[in-house]
PDB file of C-alpha atoms in Angstrom:
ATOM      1  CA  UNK A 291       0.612  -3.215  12.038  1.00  0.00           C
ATOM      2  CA  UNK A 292       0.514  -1.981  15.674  1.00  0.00           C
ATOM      3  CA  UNK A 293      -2.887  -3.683  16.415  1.00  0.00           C
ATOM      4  CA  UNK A 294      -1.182  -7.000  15.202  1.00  0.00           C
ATOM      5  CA  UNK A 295       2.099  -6.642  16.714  1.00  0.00           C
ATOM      6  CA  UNK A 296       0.323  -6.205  19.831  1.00  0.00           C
ATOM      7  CA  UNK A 297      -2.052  -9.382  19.445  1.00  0.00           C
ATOM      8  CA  UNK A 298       1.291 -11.081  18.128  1.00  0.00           C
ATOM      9  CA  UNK A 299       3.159 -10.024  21.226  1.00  0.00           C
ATOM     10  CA  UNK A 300       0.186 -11.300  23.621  1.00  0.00           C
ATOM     11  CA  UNK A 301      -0.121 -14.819  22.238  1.00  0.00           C
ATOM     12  CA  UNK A 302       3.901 -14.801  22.014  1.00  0.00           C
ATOM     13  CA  UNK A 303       5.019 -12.234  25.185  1.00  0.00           C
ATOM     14  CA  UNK A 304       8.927 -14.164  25.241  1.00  0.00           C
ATOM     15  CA  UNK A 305       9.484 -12.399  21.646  1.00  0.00           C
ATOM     16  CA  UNK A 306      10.441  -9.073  21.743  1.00  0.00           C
ATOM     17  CA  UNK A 307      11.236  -6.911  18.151  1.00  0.00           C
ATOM     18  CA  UNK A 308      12.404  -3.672  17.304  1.00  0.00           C
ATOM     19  CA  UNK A 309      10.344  -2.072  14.169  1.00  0.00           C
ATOM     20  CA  UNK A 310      11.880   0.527  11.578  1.00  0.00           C
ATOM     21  CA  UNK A 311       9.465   1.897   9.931  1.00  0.00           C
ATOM     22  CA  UNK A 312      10.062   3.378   6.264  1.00  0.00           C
ATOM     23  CA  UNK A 313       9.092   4.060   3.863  1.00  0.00           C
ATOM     24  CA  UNK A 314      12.604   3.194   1.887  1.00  0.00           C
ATOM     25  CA  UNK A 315      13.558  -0.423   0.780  1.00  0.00           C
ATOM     26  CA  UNK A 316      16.313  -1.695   2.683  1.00  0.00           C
ATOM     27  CA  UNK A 317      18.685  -4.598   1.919  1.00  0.00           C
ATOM     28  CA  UNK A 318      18.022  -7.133   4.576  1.00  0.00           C
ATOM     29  CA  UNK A 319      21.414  -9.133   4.907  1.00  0.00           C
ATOM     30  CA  UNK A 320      23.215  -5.784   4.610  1.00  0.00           C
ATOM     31  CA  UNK A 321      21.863  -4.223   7.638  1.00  0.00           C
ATOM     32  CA  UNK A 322      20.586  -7.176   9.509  1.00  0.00           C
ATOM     33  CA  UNK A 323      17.077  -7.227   9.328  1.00  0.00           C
ATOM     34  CA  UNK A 324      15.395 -10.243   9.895  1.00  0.00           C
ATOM     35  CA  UNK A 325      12.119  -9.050   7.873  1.00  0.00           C
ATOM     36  CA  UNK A 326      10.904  -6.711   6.049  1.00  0.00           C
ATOM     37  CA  UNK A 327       7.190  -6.369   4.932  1.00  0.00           C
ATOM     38  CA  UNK A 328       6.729  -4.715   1.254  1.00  0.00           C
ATOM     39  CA  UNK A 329       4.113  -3.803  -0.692  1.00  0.00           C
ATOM     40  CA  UNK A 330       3.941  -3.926  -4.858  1.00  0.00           C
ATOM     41  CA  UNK A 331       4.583  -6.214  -7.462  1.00  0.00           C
ATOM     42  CA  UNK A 332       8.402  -7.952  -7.012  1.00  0.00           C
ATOM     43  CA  UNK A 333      11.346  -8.111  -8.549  1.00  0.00           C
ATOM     44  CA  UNK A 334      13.069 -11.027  -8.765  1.00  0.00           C
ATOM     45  CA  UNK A 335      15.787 -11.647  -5.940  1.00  0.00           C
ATOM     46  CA  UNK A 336      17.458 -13.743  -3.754  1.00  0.00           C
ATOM     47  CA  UNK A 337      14.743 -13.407  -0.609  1.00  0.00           C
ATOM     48  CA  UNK A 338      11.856 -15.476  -0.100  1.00  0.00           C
ATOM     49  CA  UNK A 339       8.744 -13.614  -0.299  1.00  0.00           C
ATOM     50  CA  UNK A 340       5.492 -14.870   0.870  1.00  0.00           C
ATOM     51  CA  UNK A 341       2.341 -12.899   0.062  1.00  0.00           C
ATOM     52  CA  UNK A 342       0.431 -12.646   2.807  1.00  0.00           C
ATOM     53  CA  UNK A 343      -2.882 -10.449   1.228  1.00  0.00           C
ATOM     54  CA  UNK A 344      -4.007  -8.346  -2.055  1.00  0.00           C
ATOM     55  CA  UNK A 345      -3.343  -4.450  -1.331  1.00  0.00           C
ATOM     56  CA  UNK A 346      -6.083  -2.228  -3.195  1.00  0.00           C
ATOM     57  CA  UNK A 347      -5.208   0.965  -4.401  1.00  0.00           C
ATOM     58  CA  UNK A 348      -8.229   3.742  -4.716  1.00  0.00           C
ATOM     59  CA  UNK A 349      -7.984   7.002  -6.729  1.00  0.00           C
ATOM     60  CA  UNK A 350      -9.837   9.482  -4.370  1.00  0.00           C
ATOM     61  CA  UNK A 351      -9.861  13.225  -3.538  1.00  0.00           C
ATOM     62  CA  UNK A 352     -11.673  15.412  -0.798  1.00  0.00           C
ATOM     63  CA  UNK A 353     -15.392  16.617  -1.380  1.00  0.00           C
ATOM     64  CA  UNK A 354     -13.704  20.072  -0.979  1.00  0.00           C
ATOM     65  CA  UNK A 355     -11.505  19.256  -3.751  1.00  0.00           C
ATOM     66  CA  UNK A 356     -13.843  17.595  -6.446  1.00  0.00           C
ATOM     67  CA  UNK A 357     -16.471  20.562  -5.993  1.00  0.00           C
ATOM     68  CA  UNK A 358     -14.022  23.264  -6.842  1.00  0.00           C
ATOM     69  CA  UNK A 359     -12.178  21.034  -9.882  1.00  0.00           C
ATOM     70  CA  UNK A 360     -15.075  19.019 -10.894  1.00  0.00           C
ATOM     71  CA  UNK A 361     -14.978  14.975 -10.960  1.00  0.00           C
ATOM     72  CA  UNK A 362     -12.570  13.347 -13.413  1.00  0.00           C
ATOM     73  CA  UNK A 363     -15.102  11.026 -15.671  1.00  0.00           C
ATOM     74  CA  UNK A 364     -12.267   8.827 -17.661  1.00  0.00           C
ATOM     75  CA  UNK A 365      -8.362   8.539 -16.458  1.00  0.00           C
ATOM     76  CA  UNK A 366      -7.702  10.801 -19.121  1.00  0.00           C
ATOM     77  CA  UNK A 367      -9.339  13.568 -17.427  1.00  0.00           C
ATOM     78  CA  UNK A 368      -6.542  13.405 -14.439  1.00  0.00           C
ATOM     79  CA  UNK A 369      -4.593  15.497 -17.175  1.00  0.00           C
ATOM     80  CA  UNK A 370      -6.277  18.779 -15.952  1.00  0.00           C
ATOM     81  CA  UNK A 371      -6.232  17.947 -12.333  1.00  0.00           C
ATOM     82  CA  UNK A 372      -4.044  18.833  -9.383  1.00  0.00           C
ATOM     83  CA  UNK A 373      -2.000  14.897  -8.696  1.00  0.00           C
ATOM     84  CA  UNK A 374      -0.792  13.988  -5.073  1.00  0.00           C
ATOM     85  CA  UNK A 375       2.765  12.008  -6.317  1.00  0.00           C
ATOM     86  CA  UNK A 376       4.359   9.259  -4.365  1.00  0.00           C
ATOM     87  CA  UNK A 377       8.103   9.395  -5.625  1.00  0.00           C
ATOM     88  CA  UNK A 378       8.669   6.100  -4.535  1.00  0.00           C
ATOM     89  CA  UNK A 379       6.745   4.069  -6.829  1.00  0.00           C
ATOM     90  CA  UNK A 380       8.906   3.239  -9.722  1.00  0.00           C
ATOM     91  CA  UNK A 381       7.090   5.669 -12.060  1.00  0.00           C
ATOM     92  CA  UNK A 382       5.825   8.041  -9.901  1.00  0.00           C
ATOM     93  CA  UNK A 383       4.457  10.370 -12.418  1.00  0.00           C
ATOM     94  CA  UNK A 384       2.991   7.745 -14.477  1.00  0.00           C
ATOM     95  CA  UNK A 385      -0.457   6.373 -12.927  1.00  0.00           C
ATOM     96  CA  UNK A 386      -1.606   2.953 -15.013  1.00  0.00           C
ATOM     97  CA  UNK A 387      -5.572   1.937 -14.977  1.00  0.00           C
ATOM     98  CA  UNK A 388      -7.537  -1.185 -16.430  1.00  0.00           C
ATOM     99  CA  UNK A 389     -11.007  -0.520 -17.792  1.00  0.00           C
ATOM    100  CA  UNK A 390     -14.080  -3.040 -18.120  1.00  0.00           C
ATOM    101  CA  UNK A 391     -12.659  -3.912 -21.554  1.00  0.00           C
ATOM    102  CA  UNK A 392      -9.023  -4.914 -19.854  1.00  0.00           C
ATOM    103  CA  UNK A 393      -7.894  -2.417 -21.519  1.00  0.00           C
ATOM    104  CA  UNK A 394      -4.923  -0.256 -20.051  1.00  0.00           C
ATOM    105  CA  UNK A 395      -4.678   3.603 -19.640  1.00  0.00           C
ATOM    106  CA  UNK A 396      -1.296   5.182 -19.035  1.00  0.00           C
ATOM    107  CA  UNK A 397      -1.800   9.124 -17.739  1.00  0.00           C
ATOM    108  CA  UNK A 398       1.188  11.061 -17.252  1.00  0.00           C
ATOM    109  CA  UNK A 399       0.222  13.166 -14.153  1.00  0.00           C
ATOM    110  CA  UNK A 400       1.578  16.750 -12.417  1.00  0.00           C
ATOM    111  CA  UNK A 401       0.509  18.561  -9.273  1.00  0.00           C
ATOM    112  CA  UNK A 402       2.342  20.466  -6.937  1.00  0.00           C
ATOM    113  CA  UNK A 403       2.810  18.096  -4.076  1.00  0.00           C
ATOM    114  CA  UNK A 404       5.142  15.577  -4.627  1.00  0.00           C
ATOM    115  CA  UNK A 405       5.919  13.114  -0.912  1.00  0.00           C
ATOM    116  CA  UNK A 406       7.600  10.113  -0.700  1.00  0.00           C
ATOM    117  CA  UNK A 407       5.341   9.045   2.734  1.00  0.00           C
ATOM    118  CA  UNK A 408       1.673   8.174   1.782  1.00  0.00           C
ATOM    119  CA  UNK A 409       0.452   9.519   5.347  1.00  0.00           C
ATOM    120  CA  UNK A 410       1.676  12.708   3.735  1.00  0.00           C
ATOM    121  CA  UNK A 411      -0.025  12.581   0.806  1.00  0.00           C
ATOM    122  CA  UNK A 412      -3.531  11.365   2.773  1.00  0.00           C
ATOM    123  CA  UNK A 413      -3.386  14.340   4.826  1.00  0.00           C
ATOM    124  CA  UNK A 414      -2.912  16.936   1.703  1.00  0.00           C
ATOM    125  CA  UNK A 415      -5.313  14.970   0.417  1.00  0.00           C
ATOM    126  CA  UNK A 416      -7.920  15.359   3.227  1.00  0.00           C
ATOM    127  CA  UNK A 417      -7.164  19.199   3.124  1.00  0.00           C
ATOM    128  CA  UNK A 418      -7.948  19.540  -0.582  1.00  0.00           C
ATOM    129  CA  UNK A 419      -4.640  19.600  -2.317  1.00  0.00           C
ATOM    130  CA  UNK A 420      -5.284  17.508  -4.716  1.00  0.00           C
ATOM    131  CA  UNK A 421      -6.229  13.515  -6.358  1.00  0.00           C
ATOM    132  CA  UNK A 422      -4.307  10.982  -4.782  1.00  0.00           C
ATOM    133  CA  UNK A 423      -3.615   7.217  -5.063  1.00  0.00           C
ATOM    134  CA  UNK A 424      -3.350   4.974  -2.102  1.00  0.00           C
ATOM    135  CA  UNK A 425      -3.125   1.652  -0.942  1.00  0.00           C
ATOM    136  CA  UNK A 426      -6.565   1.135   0.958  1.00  0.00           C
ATOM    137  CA  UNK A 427      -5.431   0.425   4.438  1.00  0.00           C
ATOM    138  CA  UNK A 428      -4.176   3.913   4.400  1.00  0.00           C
ATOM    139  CA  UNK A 429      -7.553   5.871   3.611  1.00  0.00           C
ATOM    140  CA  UNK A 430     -10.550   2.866   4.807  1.00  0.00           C
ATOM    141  CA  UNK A 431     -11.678   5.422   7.349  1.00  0.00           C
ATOM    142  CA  UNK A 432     -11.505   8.285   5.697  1.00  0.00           C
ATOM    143  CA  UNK A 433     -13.713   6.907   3.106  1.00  0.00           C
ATOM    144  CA  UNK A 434     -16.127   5.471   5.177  1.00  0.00           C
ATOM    145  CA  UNK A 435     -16.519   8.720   6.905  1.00  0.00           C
ATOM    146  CA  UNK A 436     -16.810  10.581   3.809  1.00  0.00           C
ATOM    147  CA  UNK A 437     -13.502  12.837   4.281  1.00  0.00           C
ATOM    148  CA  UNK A 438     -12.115  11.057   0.746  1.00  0.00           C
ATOM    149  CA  UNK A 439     -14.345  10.150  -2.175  1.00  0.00           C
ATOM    150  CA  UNK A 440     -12.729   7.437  -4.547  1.00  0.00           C
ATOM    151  CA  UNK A 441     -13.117   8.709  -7.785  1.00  0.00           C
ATOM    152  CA  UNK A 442     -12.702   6.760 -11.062  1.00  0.00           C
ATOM    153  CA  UNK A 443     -14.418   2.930  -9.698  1.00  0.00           C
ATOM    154  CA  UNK A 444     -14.599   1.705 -13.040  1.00  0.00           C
ATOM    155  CA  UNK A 445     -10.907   2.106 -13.639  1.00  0.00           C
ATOM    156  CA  UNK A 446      -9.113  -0.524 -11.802  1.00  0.00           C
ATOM    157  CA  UNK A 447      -5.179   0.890 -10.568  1.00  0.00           C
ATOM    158  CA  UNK A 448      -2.499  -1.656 -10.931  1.00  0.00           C
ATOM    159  CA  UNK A 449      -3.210  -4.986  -8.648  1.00  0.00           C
ATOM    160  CA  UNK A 450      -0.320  -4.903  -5.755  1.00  0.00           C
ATOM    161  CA  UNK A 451       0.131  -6.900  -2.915  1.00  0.00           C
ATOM    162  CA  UNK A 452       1.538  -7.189   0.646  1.00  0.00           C
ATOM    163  CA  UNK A 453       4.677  -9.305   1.285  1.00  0.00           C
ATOM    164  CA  UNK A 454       6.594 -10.950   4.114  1.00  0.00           C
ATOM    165  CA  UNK A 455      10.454 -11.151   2.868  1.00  0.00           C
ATOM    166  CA  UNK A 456      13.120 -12.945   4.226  1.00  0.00           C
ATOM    167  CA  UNK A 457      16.842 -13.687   3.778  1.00  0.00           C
ATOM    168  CA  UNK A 458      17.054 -17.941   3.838  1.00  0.00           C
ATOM    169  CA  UNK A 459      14.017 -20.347   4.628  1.00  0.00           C
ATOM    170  CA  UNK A 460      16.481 -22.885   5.853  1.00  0.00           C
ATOM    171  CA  UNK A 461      17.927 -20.748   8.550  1.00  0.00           C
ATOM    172  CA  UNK A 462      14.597 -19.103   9.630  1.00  0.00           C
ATOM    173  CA  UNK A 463      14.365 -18.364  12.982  1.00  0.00           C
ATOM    174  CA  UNK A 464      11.201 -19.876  14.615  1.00  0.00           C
ATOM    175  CA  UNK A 465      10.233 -16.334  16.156  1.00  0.00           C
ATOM    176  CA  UNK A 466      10.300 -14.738  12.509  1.00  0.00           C
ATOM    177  CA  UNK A 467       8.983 -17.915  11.270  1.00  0.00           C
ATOM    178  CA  UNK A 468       5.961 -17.461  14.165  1.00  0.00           C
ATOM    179  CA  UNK A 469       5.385 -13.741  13.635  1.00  0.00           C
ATOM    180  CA  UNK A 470       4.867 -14.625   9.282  1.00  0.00           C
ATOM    181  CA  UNK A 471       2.415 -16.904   9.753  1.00  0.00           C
ATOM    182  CA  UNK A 472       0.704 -14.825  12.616  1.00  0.00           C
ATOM    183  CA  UNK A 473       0.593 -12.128   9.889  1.00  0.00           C
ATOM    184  CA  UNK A 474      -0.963 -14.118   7.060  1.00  0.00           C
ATOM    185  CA  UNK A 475      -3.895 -16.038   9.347  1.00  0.00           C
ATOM    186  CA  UNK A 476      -4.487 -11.940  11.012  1.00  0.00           C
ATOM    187  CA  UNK A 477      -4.750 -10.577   7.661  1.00  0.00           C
ATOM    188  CA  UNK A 478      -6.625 -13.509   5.779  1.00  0.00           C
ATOM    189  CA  UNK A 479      -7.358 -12.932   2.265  1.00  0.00           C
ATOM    190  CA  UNK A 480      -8.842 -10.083   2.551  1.00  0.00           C
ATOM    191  CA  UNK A 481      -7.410  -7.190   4.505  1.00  0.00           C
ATOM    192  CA  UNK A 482      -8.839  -5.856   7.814  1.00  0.00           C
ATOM    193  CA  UNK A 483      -9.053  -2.050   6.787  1.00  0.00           C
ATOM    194  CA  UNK A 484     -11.257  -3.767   3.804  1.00  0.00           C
ATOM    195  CA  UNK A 485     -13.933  -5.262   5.850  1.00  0.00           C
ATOM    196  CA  UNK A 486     -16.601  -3.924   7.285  1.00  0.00           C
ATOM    197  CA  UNK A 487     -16.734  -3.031  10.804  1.00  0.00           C
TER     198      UNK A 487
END
């Protein structure tokens, strides 16, 4: 987001904003926040959610890691591996994959890392800790450069996307109104840490 915010703020320098980032989910009206960007699959509420572009998760692990434990052939494998956990998903020791067949695999998973900030997770990751599973735009780099290796391609983790939530579209301000659709034409339909550079 800083590259964008950046470009946003350029083409719009009158608008200023103030950005809390976390990794929590906070109630908008409650605290006053005019926007809040999430990633997943929603719930149902009263907030008017816009998707704005598909977020990929990849199962990967370091070379380091994989030559020491060996290369997990089927989600079931994952069993005998060291897990990187996110505790914020909403079953974060539960990892769900679709096959070529459609059909679903549910692996319970342990390690001995458990974060609940994926930049956390990417760098224990990157230092051999473990297999981890994270949104692309946080490891694009990493496996271009070879520091990650996905792991698993044929087994598809559950489809999530990114969101732009607000309170009321009637009462939309036309700054927040300005920065959501400056959001969705940056990202496009397909993410930027997706394409090639």
């Amino acid at each position: 987001l800083g590259r964008v915010v950046h470009e946003f703020h350029e083409r719009f320098p009158g608008v200023s904003m103030e950005l809390h980032l976390d990794d929590r989910q906070v109630d908008l009206v409650e605290e006053g926040f005019d926007l809040a960007i999430r990633i997943g699959r929603l719930q149902d509420s009263n907030l008017v959610a816009r998707r704005l572009v598909p977020c990929r998760q990849v199962l990967c692990a370091s070379p380091s890691y994989l030559a020491k434990k060996g290369t997990p052939e089927r989600p079931e494998d994952l069993l005998e591996h060291s897990c990187i956990v996110y505790s914020l998903l909403s079953t974060p020791r539960e990892w769900r994959f679709t096959d070529s067949q459609g059909e679903t695999h549910v692996v319970p998973i342990s390690g001995a890392l458990e974060s609940n900030n994926g930049l956390m997770n990417r760098a224990a990751a990157i230092a051999g800790a473990g297999i981890v599973l994270l949104p692309a735009f946080y490891i694009g780099e990493e496996l271009r450069t070879g520091a990650l290796k996905q792991i698993l391609p044929d087994f598809k983790p559950i489809e999530l996307a990114i969101y732009a939530l607000y309170p009321e579209r009637r009462n939309l301000t036309p700054k927040v109104r300005a920065f959501v659709d400056f959001l969705a034409a940056t990202f496009g339909t397909v993410g930027p840490w997706e394409r090639e550079e």
